[in-house]
Every structure is written in C-alpha cells, then in structure tokens.
mmCIF file of C-alpha atoms in Angstrom:
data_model
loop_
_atom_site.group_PDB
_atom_site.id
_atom_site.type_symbol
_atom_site.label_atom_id
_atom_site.label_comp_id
_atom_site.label_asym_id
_atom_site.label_seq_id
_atom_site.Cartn_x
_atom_site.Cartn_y
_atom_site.Cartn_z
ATOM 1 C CA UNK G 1 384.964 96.193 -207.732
ATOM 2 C CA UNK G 2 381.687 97.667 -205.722
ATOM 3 C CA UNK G 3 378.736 96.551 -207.196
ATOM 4 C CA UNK G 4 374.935 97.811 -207.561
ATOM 5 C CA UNK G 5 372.735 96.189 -204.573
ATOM 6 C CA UNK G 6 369.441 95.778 -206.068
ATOM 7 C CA UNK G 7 366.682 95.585 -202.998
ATOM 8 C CA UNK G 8 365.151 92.617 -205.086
ATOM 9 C CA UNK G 9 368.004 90.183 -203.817
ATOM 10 C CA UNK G 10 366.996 87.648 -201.356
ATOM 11 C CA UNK G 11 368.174 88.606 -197.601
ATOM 12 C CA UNK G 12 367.413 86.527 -194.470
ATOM 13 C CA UNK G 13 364.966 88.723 -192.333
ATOM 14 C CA UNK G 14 366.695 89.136 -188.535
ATOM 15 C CA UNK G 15 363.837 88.879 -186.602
ATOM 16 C CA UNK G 16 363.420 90.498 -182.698
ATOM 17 C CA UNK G 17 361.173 92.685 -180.565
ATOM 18 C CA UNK G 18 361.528 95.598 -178.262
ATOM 19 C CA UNK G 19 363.245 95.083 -175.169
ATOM 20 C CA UNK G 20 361.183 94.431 -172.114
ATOM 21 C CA UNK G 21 362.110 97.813 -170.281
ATOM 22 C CA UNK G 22 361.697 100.022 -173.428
ATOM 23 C CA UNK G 23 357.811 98.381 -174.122
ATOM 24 C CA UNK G 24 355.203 100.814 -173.803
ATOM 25 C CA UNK G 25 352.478 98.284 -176.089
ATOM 26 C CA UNK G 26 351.510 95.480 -177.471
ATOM 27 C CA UNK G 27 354.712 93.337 -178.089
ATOM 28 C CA UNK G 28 355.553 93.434 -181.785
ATOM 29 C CA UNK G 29 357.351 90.994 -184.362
ATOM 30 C CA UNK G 30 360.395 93.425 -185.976
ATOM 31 C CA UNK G 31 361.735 91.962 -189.009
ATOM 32 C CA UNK G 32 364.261 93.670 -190.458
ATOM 33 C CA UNK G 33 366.032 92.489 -194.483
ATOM 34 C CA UNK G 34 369.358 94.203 -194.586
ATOM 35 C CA UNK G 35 370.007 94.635 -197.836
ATOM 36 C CA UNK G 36 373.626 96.564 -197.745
ATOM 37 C CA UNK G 37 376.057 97.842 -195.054
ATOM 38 C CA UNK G 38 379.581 99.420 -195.347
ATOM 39 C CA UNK G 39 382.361 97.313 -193.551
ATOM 40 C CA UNK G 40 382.551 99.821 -191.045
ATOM 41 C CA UNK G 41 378.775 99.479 -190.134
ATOM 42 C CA UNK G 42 378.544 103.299 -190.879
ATOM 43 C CA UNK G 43 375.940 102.869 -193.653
ATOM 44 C CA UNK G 44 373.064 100.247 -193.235
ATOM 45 C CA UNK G 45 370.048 100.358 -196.092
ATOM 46 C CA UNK G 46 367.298 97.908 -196.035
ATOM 47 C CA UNK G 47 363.637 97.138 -195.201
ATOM 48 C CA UNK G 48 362.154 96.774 -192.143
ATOM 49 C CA UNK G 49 358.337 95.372 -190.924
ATOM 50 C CA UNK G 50 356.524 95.662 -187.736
ATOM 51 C CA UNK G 51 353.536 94.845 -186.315
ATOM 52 C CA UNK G 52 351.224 97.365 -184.173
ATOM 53 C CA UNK G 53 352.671 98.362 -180.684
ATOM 54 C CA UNK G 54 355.179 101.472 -179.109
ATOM 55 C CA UNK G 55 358.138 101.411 -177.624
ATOM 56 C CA UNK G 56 360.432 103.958 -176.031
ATOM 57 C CA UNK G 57 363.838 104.756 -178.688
ATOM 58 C CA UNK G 58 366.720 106.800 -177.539
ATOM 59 C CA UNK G 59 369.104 107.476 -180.666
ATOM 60 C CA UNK G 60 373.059 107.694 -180.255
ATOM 61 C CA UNK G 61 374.580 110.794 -181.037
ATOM 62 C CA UNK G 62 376.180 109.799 -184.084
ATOM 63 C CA UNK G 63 373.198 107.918 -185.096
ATOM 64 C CA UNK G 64 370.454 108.874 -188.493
ATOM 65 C CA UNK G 65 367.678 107.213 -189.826
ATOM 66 C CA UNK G 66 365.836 107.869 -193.183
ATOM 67 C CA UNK G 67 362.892 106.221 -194.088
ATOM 68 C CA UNK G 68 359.971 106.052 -196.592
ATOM 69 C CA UNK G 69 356.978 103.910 -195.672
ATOM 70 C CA UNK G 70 355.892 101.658 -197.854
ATOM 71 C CA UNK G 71 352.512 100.531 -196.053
ATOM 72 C CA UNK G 72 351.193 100.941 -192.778
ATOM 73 C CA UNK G 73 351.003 104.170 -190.674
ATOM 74 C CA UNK G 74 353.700 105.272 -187.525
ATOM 75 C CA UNK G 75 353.870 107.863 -185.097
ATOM 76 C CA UNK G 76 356.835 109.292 -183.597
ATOM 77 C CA UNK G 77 356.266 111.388 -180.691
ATOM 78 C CA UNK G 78 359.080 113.373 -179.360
ATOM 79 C CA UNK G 79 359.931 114.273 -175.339
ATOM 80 C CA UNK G 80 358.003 117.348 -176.068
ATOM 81 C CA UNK G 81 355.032 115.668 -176.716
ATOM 82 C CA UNK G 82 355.061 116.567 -180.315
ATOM 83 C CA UNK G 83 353.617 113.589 -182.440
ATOM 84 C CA UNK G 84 354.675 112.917 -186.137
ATOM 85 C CA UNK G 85 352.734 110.689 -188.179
ATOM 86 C CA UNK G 86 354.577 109.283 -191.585
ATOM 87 C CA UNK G 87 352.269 107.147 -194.080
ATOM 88 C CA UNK G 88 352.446 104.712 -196.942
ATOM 89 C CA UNK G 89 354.264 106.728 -199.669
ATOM 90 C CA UNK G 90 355.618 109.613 -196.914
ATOM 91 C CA UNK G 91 359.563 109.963 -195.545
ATOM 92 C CA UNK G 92 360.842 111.162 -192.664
ATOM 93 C CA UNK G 93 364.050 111.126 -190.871
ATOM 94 C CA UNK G 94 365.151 110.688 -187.330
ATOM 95 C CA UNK G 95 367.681 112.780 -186.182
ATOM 96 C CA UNK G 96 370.722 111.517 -183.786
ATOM 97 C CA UNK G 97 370.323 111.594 -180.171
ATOM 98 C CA UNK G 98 366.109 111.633 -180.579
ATOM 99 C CA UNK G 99 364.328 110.308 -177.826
ATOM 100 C CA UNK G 100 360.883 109.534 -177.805
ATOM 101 C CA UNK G 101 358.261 107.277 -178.550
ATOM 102 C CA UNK G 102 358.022 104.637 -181.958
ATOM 103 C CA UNK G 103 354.413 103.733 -181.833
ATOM 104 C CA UNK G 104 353.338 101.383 -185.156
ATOM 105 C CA UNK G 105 349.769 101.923 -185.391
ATOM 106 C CA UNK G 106 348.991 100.257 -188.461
ATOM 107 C CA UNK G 107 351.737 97.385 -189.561
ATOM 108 C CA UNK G 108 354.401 99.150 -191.310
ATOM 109 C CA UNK G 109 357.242 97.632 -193.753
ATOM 110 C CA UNK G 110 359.698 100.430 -195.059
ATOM 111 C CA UNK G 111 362.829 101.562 -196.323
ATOM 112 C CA UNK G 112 365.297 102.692 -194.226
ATOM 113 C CA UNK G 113 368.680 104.184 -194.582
ATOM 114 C CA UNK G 114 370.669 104.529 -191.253
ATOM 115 C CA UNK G 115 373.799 106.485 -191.298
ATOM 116 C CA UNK G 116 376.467 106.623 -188.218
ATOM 117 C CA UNK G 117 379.057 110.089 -188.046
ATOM 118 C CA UNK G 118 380.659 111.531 -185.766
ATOM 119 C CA UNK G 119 379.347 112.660 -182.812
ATOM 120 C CA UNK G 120 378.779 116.241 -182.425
#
C-alpha cells in the first residue's frame, strides 16, 4: 500500500560539491535530504542546501526541476545571458536540456521536485 511521505521524516543528507571542470566559484558544500523517489528514479522530491558559489549545469533532455526556496537567494543565468533570481518564499522551474549558470549567492536550502520523461 503507498503511503504519505511527510518531509518531517529523518533522511541522511548525501553530501558533495560541484565537479572540478563545471566550478566557476567558490567551492560549495551541497547537501541534499531525499525525502521520496519512484523505483524507476523518474520522480525525486526533497530538500536541498548550498553554500555561496556558481557552477556551470547542463540539464538532460528528459530532465525537470521545480523548486521553492525556502531561504537564501540564487541566480540562474541562461546561455543568453539572461539572469533569474528566485528568493526565500519564490518558485521556479528548470526546464530539460537548460544550460547555464547555478550561482548561490546567499546560502539557499529548498524544495525541489525533479521529474525525468521522455525525451523530446
């Protein structure tokens, strides 16, 4: 029988930092609580933290992210050179097959919701 996952539970953080060739600066702490995920890893929901720095991202194709900030203050900037800033109590999402820039300029924790399809 599925159950309710109440974001209250205790999780065990996973804790990492961006890769060395996508670092742009500073060299954050990521933490990130998963707090549910489908069997077939198409759904993940959880919380993640960060300290300040930016980073180059490059989303799959099949790959979506919603999230609401909690606290803190981000900036996505797209290959355009269009910047998007998302603040405690704001939500964005970020569309498969972005590329751009995740730049944490004041330490973030939020909600996220990350959603694999198929690939257009």
């Amino acid at each position: 029988m599925a159950a309710i996952t109440h974001f209250s539970q205790s999780v065990m953080p996973v804790a990492d930092q961006p890769r060395a060739d996508r670092l742009l600066e500073g060299n954050p702490q990521r933490h990130t609580w998963t707090h549910y995920e489908t069997a077939d890893e198409a759904l993940s929901c959880g919380i993640w933290a960060c300290e300040p720095g930016a980073w180059r991202i490059h989303f799959a194709a099949d790959k979506h992210e919603f999230f609401c900030v909690m606290e803190g203050l981000v900036r996505l900037h797209d290959e355009a050179g269009k910047v998007v800033e998302v603040q405690a109590g704001e939500a964005a999402v970020i569309p498969a097959g972005f590329v751009g820039v995740f730049e944490v300029v004041q330490a973030v924790r939020k909600y996220f919701v990350v959603c694999q399809t198929a690939a257009s």
